[in-house]
Amino acid sequence: MKKIITLFCLGTLTTLSLQSHAEEEDSDLPAWAEEQLEPFRARVGSWVDNTSRNIDAFFGGEQATSTNNDSYLRLGQEIDWMEGEGTSDNISIRYRIDLPTTEERLRLIIESDPEESQGTLADQGSGRLYNDQRDRRSSTLGLDWLESRDKRENWSNRIGAGVRLRVPLDPYVRLTSERLWDIGDGPWQLESLNRLSWFNNEGYSARTQWDIGRPVSASKHLRFITTIQWREEEDTLEYSETAELNHRLNNRSALRYSAIAIGESTSNPRMTNYYLQTRYRRDIHKGILFADVIPELHFQREVSYDPRWAMTLRLEMYFQREISRDYAQF
């Protein structure tokens, strides 16, 4: 099985890489599939946009019809396989309803899958969350107060409060702070993202991430990321170190090469997982339909660091009235 998965990974990546250098169009779908998909995408995208604007108009007034709105709906299908654990598949729905005109700096946000519900750093690190690691009851309704500061010049803070929509309701408070520095006159930049949260049912959590990187060329970007996280529910300090090279093959395809180390504990620090990952992302259709191929090689402490292969295949579709985000970014 391992040989089959390995050959499939290499074959898929090679095929997609060759395809990415071919003449670029805006879709890989045949004409008949595009004719079926586009009306459906337009209807759902308009429904998402109209729904969010109607809610926004109720709270914020007539400006809701003309203000840029970042609401979206994402449908996903993924298949995960890890050596020794078998295969699992998952259908996911993620959404964000953005209500920007409630006030200039106060926003009402309805969102699924908040960061605090995404598990440990080991769960989050590779972007491969199994079915039982996702909290499907984790939608939140809250107000965010945003400072009108440029994070290049000052710390930019955001304070939020609301409830997680499940029974019983789970109130939360969240503080997020961001900063971005240019290092000297060179191309290096250092970015800091910090979050402190409290959920009534799970207690406190804190997370800090420091990301230093630079462009290597017009199509390549190098990053080194340090993440530290503590959650009262786990009562364990976790940390991860990541080195990654992002390579934009063209305007519809990208590759990421990563080496990740994950550890835990302060009294008895230990590394729990090392892994190598390659992630290929392809814009299959006009900025709304994407495919990911993610092969990995893990060295986990719980199995005496014996190498184990893993693989994720993922298909995602985004719905908005207008496609304004670069979802090809990882």
Tab-separated table of C-alpha atoms in Angstrom, residues 44-308:
chain	number	residue	atom	x	y	z
A	44	VAL	CA	-25.412	30.204	-4.366
A	45	GLY	CA	-22.925	33.076	-4.505
A	46	SER	CA	-25.722	35.612	-4.925
A	47	TRP	CA	-27.656	33.995	-2.066
A	48	VAL	CA	-24.621	34.243	0.252
A	49	ASP	CA	-24.057	37.883	-0.707
A	50	ASN	CA	-27.730	38.904	-0.474
A	51	THR	CA	-28.181	37.174	2.883
A	52	SER	CA	-25.181	38.870	4.442
A	53	ARG	CA	-26.141	42.286	3.025
A	54	ASN	CA	-29.734	41.977	4.278
A	55	ILE	CA	-28.508	41.175	7.788
A	56	ASP	CA	-25.969	43.990	7.539
A	57	ALA	CA	-28.663	46.455	6.388
A	58	PHE	CA	-30.803	45.570	9.420
A	59	PHE	CA	-27.982	46.569	11.768
A	60	GLY	CA	-26.053	49.140	9.724
A	61	GLY	CA	-28.432	50.855	7.316
A	62	GLU	CA	-28.487	51.565	3.588
A	63	GLN	CA	-24.701	51.564	3.118
A	64	ALA	CA	-24.792	47.772	3.241
A	65	THR	CA	-25.789	47.596	-0.435
A	66	SER	CA	-22.630	49.377	-1.637
A	67	THR	CA	-19.981	48.404	0.945
A	68	ASN	CA	-17.468	45.698	0.098
A	69	ASN	CA	-18.523	42.468	1.811
A	70	ASP	CA	-16.175	39.556	2.563
A	71	SER	CA	-18.811	36.938	3.326
A	72	TYR	CA	-18.269	33.531	1.771
A	73	LEU	CA	-19.343	29.894	1.858
A	74	ARG	CA	-16.889	27.069	1.288
A	75	LEU	CA	-17.781	23.448	0.545
A	76	GLY	CA	-15.040	20.867	0.784
A	77	GLN	CA	-14.468	17.159	0.245
A	78	GLU	CA	-11.251	15.539	1.421
A	79	ILE	CA	-9.764	12.074	1.715
A	80	ASP	CA	-7.026	11.420	4.308
A	81	TRP	CA	-4.749	8.434	4.551
A	82	MET	CA	-1.991	7.700	7.059
A	83	GLU	CA	0.081	4.553	7.159
A	84	GLY	CA	-1.091	2.364	10.012
A	85	GLU	CA	-4.324	4.312	10.541
A	86	GLY	CA	-6.197	3.745	7.296
A	87	THR	CA	-8.317	6.126	5.244
A	88	SER	CA	-11.001	8.589	6.238
A	89	ASP	CA	-13.135	10.973	4.210
A	90	ASN	CA	-14.896	14.159	5.194
A	91	ILE	CA	-17.354	16.659	3.755
A	92	SER	CA	-16.934	20.097	5.307
A	93	ILE	CA	-18.862	23.354	5.230
A	94	ARG	CA	-17.240	26.583	6.344
A	95	TYR	CA	-18.731	30.035	6.192
A	96	ARG	CA	-18.194	33.619	7.261
A	97	ILE	CA	-20.890	36.282	7.318
A	98	ASP	CA	-19.228	39.681	7.456
A	99	LEU	CA	-21.342	42.711	8.428
A	100	PRO	CA	-19.038	45.700	7.853
A	101	THR	CA	-21.458	48.628	8.195
A	102	THR	CA	-22.683	47.925	11.732
A	103	GLU	CA	-20.244	50.685	12.677
A	104	GLU	CA	-16.972	51.959	11.273
A	105	ARG	CA	-14.890	49.936	13.730
A	106	LEU	CA	-17.460	47.554	15.213
A	107	ARG	CA	-18.335	44.504	13.139
A	108	LEU	CA	-20.860	41.757	13.679
A	109	ILE	CA	-19.370	38.458	12.512
A	110	ILE	CA	-20.928	35.008	12.136
A	111	GLU	CA	-18.267	32.399	11.487
A	112	SER	CA	-17.754	28.640	11.546
A	113	ASP	CA	-14.663	26.775	12.707
A	114	PRO	CA	-12.909	29.359	14.939
A	115	GLU	CA	-9.186	28.821	15.432
A	116	GLU	CA	-9.633	27.809	19.067
A	117	SER	CA	-11.680	24.760	18.027
A	118	GLN	CA	-9.037	23.360	15.668
A	119	GLY	CA	-7.177	21.287	18.245
A	120	THR	CA	-3.511	20.993	19.125
A	121	LEU	CA	-0.614	22.200	16.996
A	122	ALA	CA	-0.097	18.587	15.943
A	123	ASP	CA	-3.694	18.551	14.678
A	124	GLN	CA	-3.345	21.893	12.903
A	125	GLY	CA	0.220	21.748	11.674
A	126	SER	CA	-0.085	19.963	8.380
A	127	GLY	CA	-3.544	21.179	7.497
A	128	ARG	CA	-4.800	17.599	7.803
A	129	LEU	CA	-7.608	17.472	10.386
A	130	TYR	CA	-9.372	14.133	10.692
A	131	ASN	CA	-13.123	13.839	11.103
A	132	ASP	CA	-13.036	13.342	14.878
A	133	GLN	CA	-10.758	16.355	15.368
A	134	ARG	CA	-13.220	18.838	13.916
A	135	ASP	CA	-15.856	20.421	16.127
A	136	ARG	CA	-18.900	20.720	13.901
A	137	ARG	CA	-20.712	22.698	16.605
A	138	SER	CA	-18.153	25.494	16.643
A	139	SER	CA	-19.975	28.326	14.841
A	140	THR	CA	-19.696	31.680	16.599
A	141	LEU	CA	-21.757	34.879	16.664
A	142	GLY	CA	-19.955	37.932	17.957
A	143	LEU	CA	-18.919	41.565	17.740
A	144	ASP	CA	-15.365	42.592	16.818
A	145	TRP	CA	-13.959	46.049	17.564
A	146	LEU	CA	-11.122	46.918	15.196
A	147	GLU	CA	-8.482	49.610	15.635
A	148	SER	CA	-7.835	51.735	12.558
A	149	ARG	CA	-4.064	51.294	12.791
A	150	ASP	CA	-1.553	50.231	10.181
A	151	LYS	CA	0.270	47.210	11.571
A	152	ARG	CA	3.426	48.407	9.819
A	153	GLU	CA	3.506	51.428	12.142
A	154	ASN	CA	1.767	50.290	15.371
A	155	TRP	CA	0.306	47.242	17.017
A	156	SER	CA	-3.105	46.632	15.433
A	157	ASN	CA	-5.570	45.220	17.957
A	158	ARG	CA	-8.961	43.583	17.637
A	159	ILE	CA	-11.251	42.800	20.567
A	160	GLY	CA	-14.159	40.405	20.124
A	161	ALA	CA	-16.907	38.911	22.255
A	162	GLY	CA	-19.908	36.713	21.572
A	163	VAL	CA	-21.178	33.153	21.885
A	164	ARG	CA	-20.432	29.793	20.340
A	165	LEU	CA	-23.706	28.603	18.842
A	166	ARG	CA	-24.389	25.300	20.528
A	167	VAL	CA	-26.406	24.023	23.490
A	168	PRO	CA	-25.653	25.262	26.049
A	169	LEU	CA	-24.472	28.581	24.596
A	170	ASP	CA	-20.743	29.093	25.142
A	171	PRO	CA	-19.783	32.777	25.705
A	172	TYR	CA	-16.293	33.885	24.639
A	173	VAL	CA	-13.947	36.874	24.713
A	174	ARG	CA	-10.984	37.216	22.349
A	175	LEU	CA	-8.106	39.691	21.975
A	176	THR	CA	-5.961	39.638	18.823
A	177	SER	CA	-2.892	41.790	18.184
A	178	GLU	CA	-0.769	42.038	15.004
A	179	ARG	CA	2.461	43.782	14.031
A	180	LEU	CA	4.646	43.842	10.912
A	181	TRP	CA	8.242	45.083	10.740
A	182	ASP	CA	10.610	45.609	7.828
A	183	ILE	CA	14.058	44.390	8.889
A	184	GLY	CA	16.586	47.019	7.867
A	185	ASP	CA	16.673	47.991	4.220
A	186	GLY	CA	16.637	44.408	2.975
A	187	PRO	CA	13.771	42.182	1.805
A	188	TRP	CA	13.231	40.437	5.149
A	189	GLN	CA	9.982	41.049	7.048
A	190	LEU	CA	8.946	39.943	10.529
A	191	GLU	CA	5.260	39.502	11.360
A	192	SER	CA	3.736	38.781	14.753
A	193	LEU	CA	0.200	37.484	15.368
A	194	ASN	CA	-0.971	37.011	18.959
A	195	ARG	CA	-4.296	35.845	20.398
A	196	LEU	CA	-5.694	35.464	23.904
A	197	SER	CA	-9.117	33.809	24.254
A	198	TRP	CA	-11.535	32.671	26.909
A	199	PHE	CA	-14.436	30.276	26.277
A	200	ASN	CA	-16.749	29.510	29.185
A	201	ASN	CA	-16.794	25.738	28.510
A	202	GLU	CA	-13.093	25.333	27.698
A	203	GLY	CA	-11.285	28.042	29.658
A	204	TYR	CA	-8.368	30.152	28.496
A	205	SER	CA	-6.089	29.721	25.502
A	206	ALA	CA	-3.147	31.740	24.219
A	207	ARG	CA	-1.256	31.619	20.952
A	208	THR	CA	1.656	33.575	19.528
A	209	GLN	CA	3.148	33.228	16.056
A	210	TRP	CA	6.282	34.873	14.690
A	211	ASP	CA	6.826	34.697	10.952
A	212	ILE	CA	10.031	35.902	9.307
A	213	GLY	CA	10.360	35.690	5.541
A	214	ARG	CA	11.556	37.169	2.302
A	215	PRO	CA	11.016	36.757	-1.429
A	216	VAL	CA	13.706	34.625	-3.033
A	217	SER	CA	12.622	35.486	-6.570
A	218	ALA	CA	9.550	36.803	-8.350
A	219	SER	CA	7.829	33.432	-7.867
A	220	LYS	CA	9.386	32.035	-4.652
A	221	HIS	CA	9.021	33.075	-1.024
A	222	LEU	CA	10.933	31.682	1.979
A	223	ARG	CA	9.421	31.654	5.493
A	224	PHE	CA	10.452	30.529	8.980
A	225	ILE	CA	7.519	30.302	11.413
A	226	THR	CA	7.604	29.828	15.183
A	227	THR	CA	4.302	29.067	16.938
A	228	ILE	CA	3.641	28.650	20.667
A	229	GLN	CA	0.226	27.673	21.999
A	230	TRP	CA	-1.284	26.921	25.401
A	231	ARG	CA	-4.839	25.747	26.065
A	232	GLU	CA	-6.263	25.324	29.546
A	233	GLU	CA	-8.256	22.290	28.367
A	234	GLU	CA	-5.025	20.472	27.441
A	235	ASP	CA	-2.852	22.229	30.072
A	236	THR	CA	0.201	21.705	27.881
A	237	LEU	CA	2.499	24.225	26.254
A	238	GLU	CA	2.979	23.352	22.578
A	239	TYR	CA	5.461	24.764	20.105
A	240	SER	CA	6.303	24.253	16.461
A	241	GLU	CA	9.032	25.338	14.063
A	242	THR	CA	8.379	25.452	10.334
A	243	ALA	CA	10.607	26.176	7.375
A	244	GLU	CA	8.776	26.505	4.073
A	245	LEU	CA	9.397	27.526	0.510
A	246	ASN	CA	6.370	28.695	-1.463
A	247	HIS	CA	6.669	28.486	-5.228
A	248	ARG	CA	4.080	30.102	-7.488
A	249	LEU	CA	4.268	28.048	-10.677
A	250	ASN	CA	1.871	30.339	-12.549
A	251	ASN	CA	-1.311	32.277	-11.856
A	252	ARG	CA	-3.269	29.087	-11.192
A	253	SER	CA	-0.833	26.680	-9.532
A	254	ALA	CA	1.425	26.764	-6.486
A	255	LEU	CA	3.723	24.401	-4.596
A	256	ARG	CA	4.792	24.525	-0.969
A	257	TYR	CA	7.720	22.551	0.457
A	258	SER	CA	7.751	22.372	4.272
A	259	ALA	CA	9.794	20.869	7.087
A	260	ILE	CA	8.007	20.957	10.456
A	261	ALA	CA	8.988	20.048	14.019
A	262	ILE	CA	6.372	19.927	16.820
A	263	GLY	CA	7.058	19.672	20.557
A	264	GLU	CA	5.349	20.100	23.906
A	265	SER	CA	5.816	20.738	27.637
A	266	THR	CA	7.984	23.174	29.600
A	267	SER	CA	9.058	20.991	32.558
A	268	ASN	CA	10.064	18.090	30.312
A	269	PRO	CA	10.401	19.458	26.761
A	270	ARG	CA	10.222	16.847	24.030
A	271	MET	CA	9.679	16.698	20.300
A	272	THR	CA	6.614	14.680	19.344
A	273	ASN	CA	6.573	14.836	15.553
A	274	TYR	CA	8.831	15.740	12.649
A	275	TYR	CA	7.490	15.694	9.124
A	276	LEU	CA	8.173	16.712	5.563
A	277	GLN	CA	5.316	17.949	3.420
A	278	THR	CA	4.735	18.934	-0.176
A	279	ARG	CA	1.482	20.673	-1.026
A	280	TYR	CA	0.281	21.276	-4.562
A	281	ARG	CA	-2.704	23.612	-5.040
A	282	ARG	CA	-4.436	24.088	-8.373
A	283	ASP	CA	-7.149	26.530	-9.375
A	284	ILE	CA	-9.293	24.129	-11.380
A	285	HIS	CA	-11.976	26.570	-12.395
A	286	LYS	CA	-11.994	30.376	-12.478
A	287	GLY	CA	-10.965	31.075	-8.906
A	288	ILE	CA	-13.832	29.145	-7.303
A	289	LEU	CA	-12.887	25.449	-7.517
A	290	PHE	CA	-9.537	24.265	-6.099
A	291	ALA	CA	-7.738	20.946	-5.652
A	292	ASP	CA	-4.974	20.098	-3.168
A	293	VAL	CA	-2.591	17.153	-3.205
A	294	ILE	CA	-0.633	16.888	0.075
A	295	PRO	CA	1.853	14.006	0.535
A	296	GLU	CA	3.739	13.853	3.858
A	297	LEU	CA	6.413	11.790	5.577
A	298	HIS	CA	6.050	11.701	9.397
A	299	PHE	CA	8.499	10.727	12.138
A	300	GLN	CA	6.378	10.486	15.306
A	301	ARG	CA	7.570	9.886	18.842
A	302	GLU	CA	4.656	7.572	19.647
A	303	VAL	CA	5.915	5.063	17.038
A	304	SER	CA	9.635	5.455	17.913
A	305	TYR	CA	10.129	7.910	15.024
A	306	ASP	CA	9.647	5.208	12.405
A	307	PRO	CA	8.802	6.895	9.088
A	308	ARG	CA	5.122	6.839	8.131
